[in-house]
Amino acid sequence: MNIFKNGFKLCGSLIIASVISIFLCISMNVIISAMFTSEIGYQAFVYETEESTDPIAKYEYFYTDKDGDGKDDGTDVKMQEYEDKDYIVTTVKLRSTLTGTSKAVFLISTQILSMIMVIAFASNSPYKQGFKDSNMVKIGRAKSDLLKGLKIGLIGNIPFFAITILMIVLAVGIAPGFRTVWYAFLSGHFYSLIMWITGGVLTVGEISTMQYVCLVLVQFIVPVISCVAYILGFKEINLAEKLVYKKEVK
């Protein structure tokens, strides 16, 4: 009974971690984009009146910096022509794309932060249960089961196993055009790792067999963490105390 109770508790924690990770990725993307990209132009939308909701035309204008002073040296002739005809022109800024290095910085930094949350959530309940079971075994009121943490992790990760299986089903024929990024969002706590494994392919139908194997293995990270945490709790090993003790000795 404790296995299912802790498993469902872990499931809720993982969903929370997934949602937090999505907001983290969005925030980090804004920061990384501001740091590693620059404004290169804008996309213009032309409307007949201020009340119009559908543009009658749209185009892209890119800046030209001939003298290297960081300012646009060109002229948007199209905008001038539309405004002379009393049309309304609105613009949305365009920025350069992230380079390979900046993408790596984004993926690594966001996944490290997400993994800290995953480890904290996936280890807390199993560790406490392992510590409790250790005492129960000592007084003869329970039998030792060092795989209990693994079972808790497997139960807690059921929704994400289901999402992965669904993605594979979609890829093999039902909807191969399903966007890879949506699968990554649904497993938000592993968003960056999933995007790295898939190499940025647009649809699940483009993912290779080896990549699918890796994606399935990713979903076993939580059960492994839970298993290790339970064993540490059962053996009454506190890693935090050991680290603090070593620092004090030095």
XYZ file of N, CA and C in Angstrom, residues 25-220:
588
model
N 12.451 26.879 -18.831
C 12.981 26.863 -20.201
C 12.574 28.126 -20.956
N 11.321 28.550 -20.777
C 10.842 29.761 -21.449
C 11.626 30.976 -20.965
N 11.840 31.066 -19.648
C 12.579 32.197 -19.079
C 14.026 32.200 -19.536
N 14.654 31.016 -19.506
C 16.050 30.907 -19.922
C 16.212 31.199 -21.406
N 15.210 30.814 -22.200
C 15.263 31.075 -23.633
C 15.275 32.574 -23.908
N 14.468 33.311 -23.142
C 14.435 34.775 -23.288
C 15.797 35.367 -22.926
N 16.373 34.878 -21.820
C 17.668 35.400 -21.352
C 18.783 35.066 -22.335
N 18.837 33.787 -22.760
C 19.881 33.356 -23.695
C 19.750 34.081 -25.035
N 18.514 34.257 -25.494
C 18.290 34.963 -26.766
C 18.762 36.405 -26.683
N 18.490 37.041 -25.548
C 18.919 38.431 -25.363
C 20.441 38.537 -25.330
N 21.092 37.500 -24.790
C 22.545 37.527 -24.652
C 23.274 37.169 -25.950
N 22.712 36.201 -26.704
C 23.450 35.648 -27.839
C 22.860 35.951 -29.220
N 21.761 36.709 -29.268
C 21.201 37.062 -30.574
C 21.075 38.581 -30.672
N 20.839 39.052 -31.887
C 20.703 40.492 -32.099
C 19.493 40.765 -32.998
N 19.011 41.984 -32.947
C 17.882 42.378 -33.780
C 18.365 42.571 -35.210
N 17.724 41.851 -36.155
C 18.185 41.899 -37.545
C 17.169 42.530 -38.496
N 15.999 42.905 -37.971
C 14.972 43.498 -38.831
C 13.597 43.366 -38.204
N 12.592 43.342 -39.056
C 11.241 43.179 -38.535
C 10.327 42.628 -39.615
N 9.203 42.070 -39.159
C 8.160 41.628 -40.076
C 7.041 42.660 -39.995
N 6.644 43.162 -41.140
C 5.641 44.224 -41.188
C 4.282 43.672 -41.639
N 3.221 44.192 -41.015
C 1.850 43.817 -41.351
C 1.095 45.073 -41.760
N 0.441 45.009 -42.898
C -0.236 46.182 -43.455
C -1.750 46.016 -43.328
N -2.403 47.034 -42.735
C -3.849 47.011 -42.536
C -4.486 48.220 -43.232
N -5.738 48.049 -43.657
C -6.446 49.146 -44.318
C -6.789 50.251 -43.328
N -7.254 49.849 -42.141
C -7.604 50.822 -41.102
C -7.112 50.306 -39.754
N -7.204 51.146 -38.751
C -6.789 50.752 -37.404
C -7.715 49.684 -36.827
N -8.950 49.621 -37.313
C -9.913 48.636 -36.815
C -9.772 47.282 -37.509
N -9.014 47.209 -38.592
C -8.863 45.961 -39.347
C -8.137 44.909 -38.517
N -8.582 43.660 -38.657
C -7.958 42.559 -37.916
C -7.098 41.675 -38.817
N -7.414 41.660 -40.130
C -6.641 40.847 -41.065
C -5.782 41.748 -41.951
N -4.474 41.475 -42.019
C -3.594 42.310 -42.851
C -3.841 42.063 -44.332
N -3.722 43.107 -45.112
C -3.886 42.957 -46.562
C -2.550 42.585 -47.210
N -1.478 42.768 -46.456
C -0.144 42.408 -46.957
C 0.823 42.304 -45.780
N 1.886 41.553 -45.978
C 2.942 41.478 -44.973
C 4.280 41.212 -45.669
N 5.347 41.683 -45.079
C 6.664 41.492 -45.662
C 7.731 41.581 -44.565
N 8.944 41.172 -44.896
C 10.049 41.237 -43.950
C 11.082 42.259 -44.410
N 11.581 43.019 -43.471
C 12.610 44.007 -43.771
C 13.826 43.716 -42.893
N 15.000 43.615 -43.528
C 16.223 43.319 -42.793
C 17.149 44.530 -42.788
N 17.731 44.784 -41.619
C 18.619 45.934 -41.473
C 19.905 45.750 -42.284
N 20.454 46.842 -42.742
C 21.757 46.835 -43.415
C 22.685 47.814 -42.692
N 23.770 47.291 -42.168
C 24.733 48.113 -41.425
C 26.015 48.215 -42.244
N 26.078 49.215 -43.111
C 27.206 49.352 -44.029
C 28.464 49.905 -43.361
N 28.290 50.794 -42.393
C 29.458 51.420 -41.779
C 29.882 50.787 -40.455
N 29.182 49.714 -40.038
C 29.582 48.988 -38.838
C 29.303 49.696 -37.527
N 28.371 50.657 -37.521
C 28.085 51.380 -36.280
C 26.936 50.764 -35.494
N 26.437 49.606 -35.992
C 25.359 48.918 -35.293
C 23.981 49.493 -35.566
N 23.868 50.437 -36.483
C 22.584 51.049 -36.817
C 22.212 50.750 -38.264
N 20.907 50.746 -38.529
C 20.424 50.465 -39.884
C 20.729 51.636 -40.813
N 21.379 51.314 -41.949
C 21.700 52.347 -42.938
C 20.751 52.320 -44.132
N 19.792 51.398 -44.091
C 18.861 51.279 -45.210
C 17.565 52.041 -44.966
N 16.683 51.966 -45.940
C 15.375 52.633 -45.847
C 14.291 51.654 -46.254
N 13.250 51.566 -45.426
C 12.132 50.688 -45.736
C 11.200 51.419 -46.707
N 11.464 51.217 -47.994
C 10.692 51.894 -49.034
C 9.235 51.444 -49.026
N 9.019 50.145 -48.802
C 7.657 49.619 -48.810
C 6.797 50.275 -47.737
N 7.359 50.424 -46.536
C 6.598 51.037 -45.458
C 6.204 52.473 -45.820
N 7.136 53.186 -46.420
C 6.864 54.564 -46.813
C 5.740 54.631 -47.839
N 5.761 53.684 -48.777
C 4.729 53.663 -49.817
C 3.353 53.367 -49.216
N 3.301 52.385 -48.296
C 2.018 52.044 -47.676
C 1.506 53.201 -46.816
N 2.375 53.832 -46.061
C 1.956 54.939 -45.206
C 1.504 56.146 -46.025
N 2.112 56.333 -47.192
C 1.694 57.426 -48.078
C 0.271 57.200 -48.585
N -0.145 55.945 -48.636
C -1.498 55.609 -49.073
C -2.457 55.500 -47.895
N -2.003 55.946 -46.724
C -2.809 55.970 -45.491
C -3.128 54.585 -44.943
N -2.303 53.613 -45.281
C -2.446 52.291 -44.687
C -1.747 52.281 -43.315
N -2.167 51.371 -42.458
C -1.567 51.224 -41.132
C -0.545 50.091 -41.183
N 0.688 50.374 -40.769
C 1.747 49.362 -40.789
C 2.239 49.113 -39.365
N 2.158 47.855 -38.933
C 2.701 47.465 -37.627
C 3.861 46.498 -37.845
N 4.763 46.451 -36.891
C 5.947 45.603 -37.060
C 6.185 44.702 -35.849
N 6.813 43.575 -36.113
C 7.267 42.643 -35.069
C 8.749 42.407 -35.295
N 9.550 42.618 -34.270
C 10.997 42.512 -34.410
C 11.457 41.092 -34.760
N 12.481 41.002 -35.590
C 13.100 39.728 -35.940
C 14.493 39.690 -35.329
N 14.854 38.547 -34.747
C 16.173 38.393 -34.152
C 16.925 37.265 -34.845
N 18.227 37.310 -34.778
C 19.059 36.254 -35.369
C 18.855 34.960 -34.589
N 19.163 33.830 -35.212
C 18.985 32.534 -34.558
C 20.161 32.223 -33.644
N 19.931 31.340 -32.682
C 20.983 30.948 -31.760
C 22.034 30.104 -32.471
N 23.281 30.291 -32.126
C 24.366 29.480 -32.685
C 24.415 28.139 -31.962
N 25.234 27.222 -32.451
C 25.372 25.918 -31.815
C 25.828 26.027 -30.378
N 26.779 26.931 -30.119
C 27.299 27.112 -28.763
C 26.234 27.646 -27.819
N 25.499 28.654 -28.270
C 24.458 29.243 -27.417
C 23.328 28.249 -27.160
N 23.001 27.417 -28.142
C 21.985 26.379 -27.937
C 22.451 25.378 -26.890
N 23.744 25.038 -26.953
C 24.313 24.099 -25.984
C 24.251 24.686 -24.577
N 24.568 25.972 -24.459
C 24.502 26.656 -23.161
C 23.074 26.593 -22.618
N 22.102 26.838 -23.487
C 20.692 26.809 -23.082
C 20.280 25.414 -22.622
N 20.571 24.391 -23.429
C 20.156 23.025 -23.121
C 20.822 22.503 -21.847
N 22.119 22.754 -21.709
C 22.858 22.254 -20.545
C 22.393 22.947 -19.266
N 22.294 24.271 -19.304
C 21.926 25.020 -18.098
C 20.508 24.678 -17.632
N 19.564 24.601 -18.567
C 18.183 24.304 -18.184
C 18.029 22.866 -17.684
N 18.761 21.922 -18.304
C 18.630 20.534 -17.865
C 19.269 20.314 -16.500
N 20.369 21.005 -16.221
C 21.001 20.894 -14.901
C 20.038 21.381 -13.819
N 19.415 22.534 -14.057
C 18.464 23.079 -13.087
C 17.251 22.161 -12.921
N 16.779 21.608 -14.032
C 15.635 20.691 -13.979
C 15.996 19.404 -13.247
N 17.222 18.909 -13.475
C 17.657 17.666 -12.827
C 17.768 17.831 -11.320
N 18.132 19.014 -10.871
C 18.188 19.269 -9.427
C 16.796 19.082 -8.823
N 15.775 19.602 -9.531
C 14.398 19.434 -9.068
C 13.982 17.973 -9.120
N 14.318 17.287 -10.212
C 13.944 15.884 -10.374
C 14.554 15.035 -9.264
N 15.833 15.230 -8.992
C 16.502 14.459 -7.942
C 15.866 14.732 -6.583
N 15.563 16.010 -6.318
C 14.951 16.369 -5.035
C 13.576 15.722 -4.880
N 12.747 15.812 -5.934
C 11.393 15.263 -5.864
C 11.386 13.735 -5.879
N 12.256 13.136 -6.694
C 12.246 11.678 -6.860
C 12.905 10.945 -5.704
N 13.688 11.639 -4.904
C 14.414 10.970 -3.822
C 13.798 11.202 -2.445
N 13.060 12.266 -2.277
C 12.543 12.641 -0.962
C 11.667 11.558 -0.325
N 10.571 11.231 -0.975
C 9.631 10.257 -0.420
C 10.233 8.850 -0.308
N 10.920 8.337 -1.356
C 11.532 6.994 -1.236
C 12.575 6.918 -0.121
N 13.349 7.986 0.064
C 14.376 7.979 1.115
C 13.711 7.857 2.495
N 12.674 8.654 2.724
C 11.968 8.604 4.004
C 11.327 7.236 4.229
N 10.766 6.652 3.146
C 10.148 5.337 3.264
C 11.193 4.276 3.553
N 12.359 4.389 2.931
C 13.441 3.436 3.190
C 13.916 3.496 4.624
N 14.044 4.708 5.169
C 14.464 4.887 6.557
C 13.430 4.279 7.511
N 12.147 4.505 7.196
C 11.067 3.966 8.024
C 11.044 2.444 7.956
N 11.188 1.889 6.746
C 11.171 0.433 6.582
C 12.356 -0.227 7.275
N 13.487 0.466 7.316
C 14.671 -0.073 7.977
C 14.381 -0.354 9.445
N 13.719 0.583 10.090
C 13.365 0.402 11.505
C 12.333 -0.699 11.683
N 11.392 -0.789 10.736
C 10.367 -1.824 10.801
C 10.970 -3.215 10.648
N 11.965 -3.347 9.779
C 12.640 -4.624 9.566
C 13.432 -5.012 10.811
N 14.059 -4.038 11.437
C 14.872 -4.301 12.639
C 14.046 -4.878 13.780
N 12.802 -4.420 13.904
C 11.954 -4.921 14.994
C 11.082 -6.095 14.546
N 11.311 -6.548 13.300
C 10.630 -7.739 12.805
C 9.196 -7.530 12.360
N 8.822 -6.297 12.079
C 7.444 -6.027 11.667
C 7.294 -5.891 10.157
N 8.380 -6.048 9.422
C 8.328 -5.975 7.956
C 9.505 -6.738 7.360
N 9.343 -7.130 6.091
C 10.419 -7.837 5.386
C 11.192 -6.849 4.515
N 12.463 -7.128 4.358
C 13.313 -6.254 3.554
C 12.967 -6.358 2.068
N 12.845 -5.220 1.402
C 12.573 -5.177 -0.039
C 13.308 -3.975 -0.623
N 14.550 -4.197 -1.024
C 15.378 -3.104 -1.516
C 14.926 -2.578 -2.884
N 13.999 -3.281 -3.528
C 13.479 -2.819 -4.817
C 12.217 -1.968 -4.670
N 11.841 -1.703 -3.422
C 10.626 -0.915 -3.199
C 10.760 0.483 -3.816
N 11.934 1.073 -3.721
C 12.158 2.392 -4.296
C 11.990 2.391 -5.808
N 12.458 1.303 -6.437
C 12.299 1.173 -7.886
C 10.822 1.083 -8.253
N 10.070 0.331 -7.467
C 8.629 0.182 -7.713
C 7.910 1.521 -7.552
N 8.311 2.286 -6.531
C 7.720 3.614 -6.311
C 7.995 4.510 -7.518
N 9.243 4.466 -7.998
C 9.630 5.277 -9.150
C 8.883 4.898 -10.412
N 8.688 3.591 -10.621
C 7.967 3.118 -11.810
C 6.504 3.563 -11.785
N 5.886 3.473 -10.607
C 4.489 3.901 -10.475
C 4.375 5.411 -10.658
N 5.294 6.140 -10.037
C 5.260 7.596 -10.134
C 5.489 8.111 -11.541
N 6.203 7.329 -12.338
C 6.543 7.775 -13.692
C 5.579 7.245 -14.753
N 4.513 6.597 -14.338
C 3.555 6.007 -15.282
C 3.050 7.000 -16.334
N 2.636 8.228 -15.965
C 2.139 9.167 -16.988
C 3.175 9.454 -18.069
N 4.439 9.511 -17.691
C 5.483 9.850 -18.654
C 5.895 8.643 -19.500
N 5.745 7.432 -18.926
C 5.903 6.229 -19.746
C 4.799 6.195 -20.798
N 3.581 6.532 -20.370
C 2.425 6.520 -21.274
C 2.603 7.537 -22.400
N 3.119 8.725 -22.071
C 3.349 9.763 -23.080
C 4.373 9.290 -24.107
N 5.428 8.612 -23.635
C 6.475 8.113 -24.536
C 5.929 7.031 -25.460
N 5.132 6.121 -24.901
C 4.521 5.054 -25.703
C 3.579 5.658 -26.746
N 2.806 6.657 -26.321
C 1.883 7.330 -27.240
C 2.646 7.987 -28.382
N 3.793 8.597 -28.066
C 4.598 9.238 -29.099
C 5.089 8.219 -30.128
N 5.497 7.058 -29.646
C 5.974 6.009 -30.552
C 4.833 5.531 -31.455
N 3.641 5.381 -30.865
C 2.459 4.963 -31.643
C 2.141 6.008 -32.719
N 2.230 7.273 -32.346
C 1.982 8.352 -33.313
C 3.010 8.317 -34.444
N 4.253 8.035 -34.086
C 5.348 8.076 -35.062
C 5.255 6.964 -36.100
N 4.749 5.787 -35.681
C 4.744 4.641 -36.602
C 3.593 4.663 -37.598
N 2.727 5.674 -37.521
C 1.697 5.724 -38.559
C 0.493 6.584 -38.287
N 0.096 6.724 -37.027
C -1.126 7.463 -36.729
C -0.966 8.953 -37.009
N 0.121 9.528 -36.510
C 0.366 10.963 -36.718
C 1.863 11.242 -36.695
N 2.579 10.790 -37.744
C 4.025 11.006 -37.785
C 4.424 12.479 -37.855
N 3.447 13.346 -38.148
C 3.732 14.769 -38.230
C 3.622 15.490 -36.890
N 3.349 14.719 -35.831
C 3.242 15.312 -34.489
C 4.571 15.967 -34.118
N 4.525 17.184 -33.619
C 5.730 17.954 -33.340
C 6.525 17.378 -32.161
N 7.814 17.213 -32.365
C 8.700 16.694 -31.324
C 8.694 17.603 -30.099
N 8.635 18.908 -30.326
C 8.704 19.858 -29.218
C 7.524 19.696 -28.262
N 6.365 19.246 -28.785
C 5.208 19.043 -27.914
C 5.435 17.855 -26.996
N 6.095 16.818 -27.505
C 6.440 15.681 -26.641
C 7.408 16.139 -25.554
N 8.378 16.974 -25.938
C 9.354 17.492 -24.971
C 8.653 18.332 -23.906
N 7.657 19.113 -24.310
C 6.912 19.924 -23.346
C 6.118 19.042 -22.379
N 5.557 17.947 -22.882
C 4.773 17.044 -22.038
C 5.650 16.307 -21.031
N 6.932 16.200 -21.332
C 7.907 15.647 -20.379
C 8.859 16.779 -20.006
N 8.268 17.861 -19.529
C 9.002 19.111 -19.333
C 10.264 19.027 -18.508
N 10.304 18.135 -17.499
C 11.494 18.042 -16.645
C 12.688 17.440 -17.390
N 12.425 16.880 -18.574
C 13.515 16.375 -19.417
C 13.508 17.058 -20.781
N 12.912 18.245 -20.837
C 12.761 18.971 -22.106
C 14.097 19.097 -22.848
N 15.097 19.648 -22.187
C 16.380 19.915 -22.843
C 17.081 18.623 -23.261
N 16.996 17.607 -22.416
C 17.618 16.316 -22.738
C 16.947 15.687 -23.950
N 15.631 15.779 -24.018
C 14.884 15.235 -25.159
C 15.241 15.971 -26.447
N 15.321 17.303 -26.369
C 15.662 18.088 -27.552
C 17.090 17.791 -28.022
N 17.978 17.517 -27.074
C 19.359 17.168 -27.432
C 19.421 15.800 -28.091
N 18.698 14.839 -27.558
C 18.687 13.478 -28.106
C 18.102 13.462 -29.512
N 17.013 14.189 -29.715
C 16.338 14.186 -31.025
C 17.046 15.068 -32.045
N 17.999 15.860 -31.589
C 18.762 16.680 -32.527
C 17.968 17.794 -33.167
N 16.853 18.159 -32.550
C 16.055 19.270 -33.072
C 15.174 18.923 -34.257
N 14.934 17.607 -34.526
C 14.041 17.241 -35.640
C 12.632 17.757 -35.345
N 11.914 18.129 -36.388
C 10.622 18.783 -36.205
C 9.505 17.833 -35.794
N 9.470 16.620 -36.377
C 8.351 15.706 -36.113
C 8.826 14.378 -35.550
N 7.917 13.681 -34.853
C 8.262 12.393 -34.239
C 8.542 11.328 -35.293
N 7.989 11.526 -36.497
C 8.227 10.568 -37.576
C 9.654 10.593 -38.080
N 10.396 11.662 -37.779
C 11.783 11.791 -38.225
C 12.784 11.227 -37.216
N 12.301 10.864 -36.044
C 13.196 10.350 -34.993
C 13.633 8.931 -35.340
N 14.933 8.653 -35.191
C 15.474 7.334 -35.533
C 15.192 6.322 -34.424
N 15.381 5.030 -34.756
C 15.153 3.958 -33.782
C 16.056 4.107 -32.565
N 17.331 4.415 -32.798
C 18.275 4.585 -31.695
C 17.874 5.751 -30.803
N 17.370 6.815 -31.399
C 16.918 7.960 -30.611
C 15.717 7.583 -29.753
N 14.829 6.737 -30.303
C 13.679 6.282 -29.519
C 14.127 5.437 -28.335
N 15.128 4.603 -28.546
C 15.675 3.779 -27.454
C 16.188 4.695 -26.345
N 16.902 5.743 -26.727
C 17.442 6.701 -25.747
C 16.317 7.425 -25.010
N 15.258 7.781 -25.734
C 14.133 8.485 -25.117
C 13.415 7.600 -24.100
N 13.325 6.317 -24.417
C 12.716 5.367 -23.469
C 13.602 5.232 -22.229
N 14.910 5.142 -22.430
C 15.845 5.017 -21.303
C 15.798 6.249 -20.393
N 15.569 7.418 -20.993
C 15.467 8.657 -20.208
C 14.367 8.538 -19.155
N 13.270 7.868 -19.524
C 12.144 7.746 -18.601
C 12.437 6.818 -17.426
N 13.559 6.112 -17.470
C 13.941 5.249 -16.342
C 14.864 5.970 -15.361
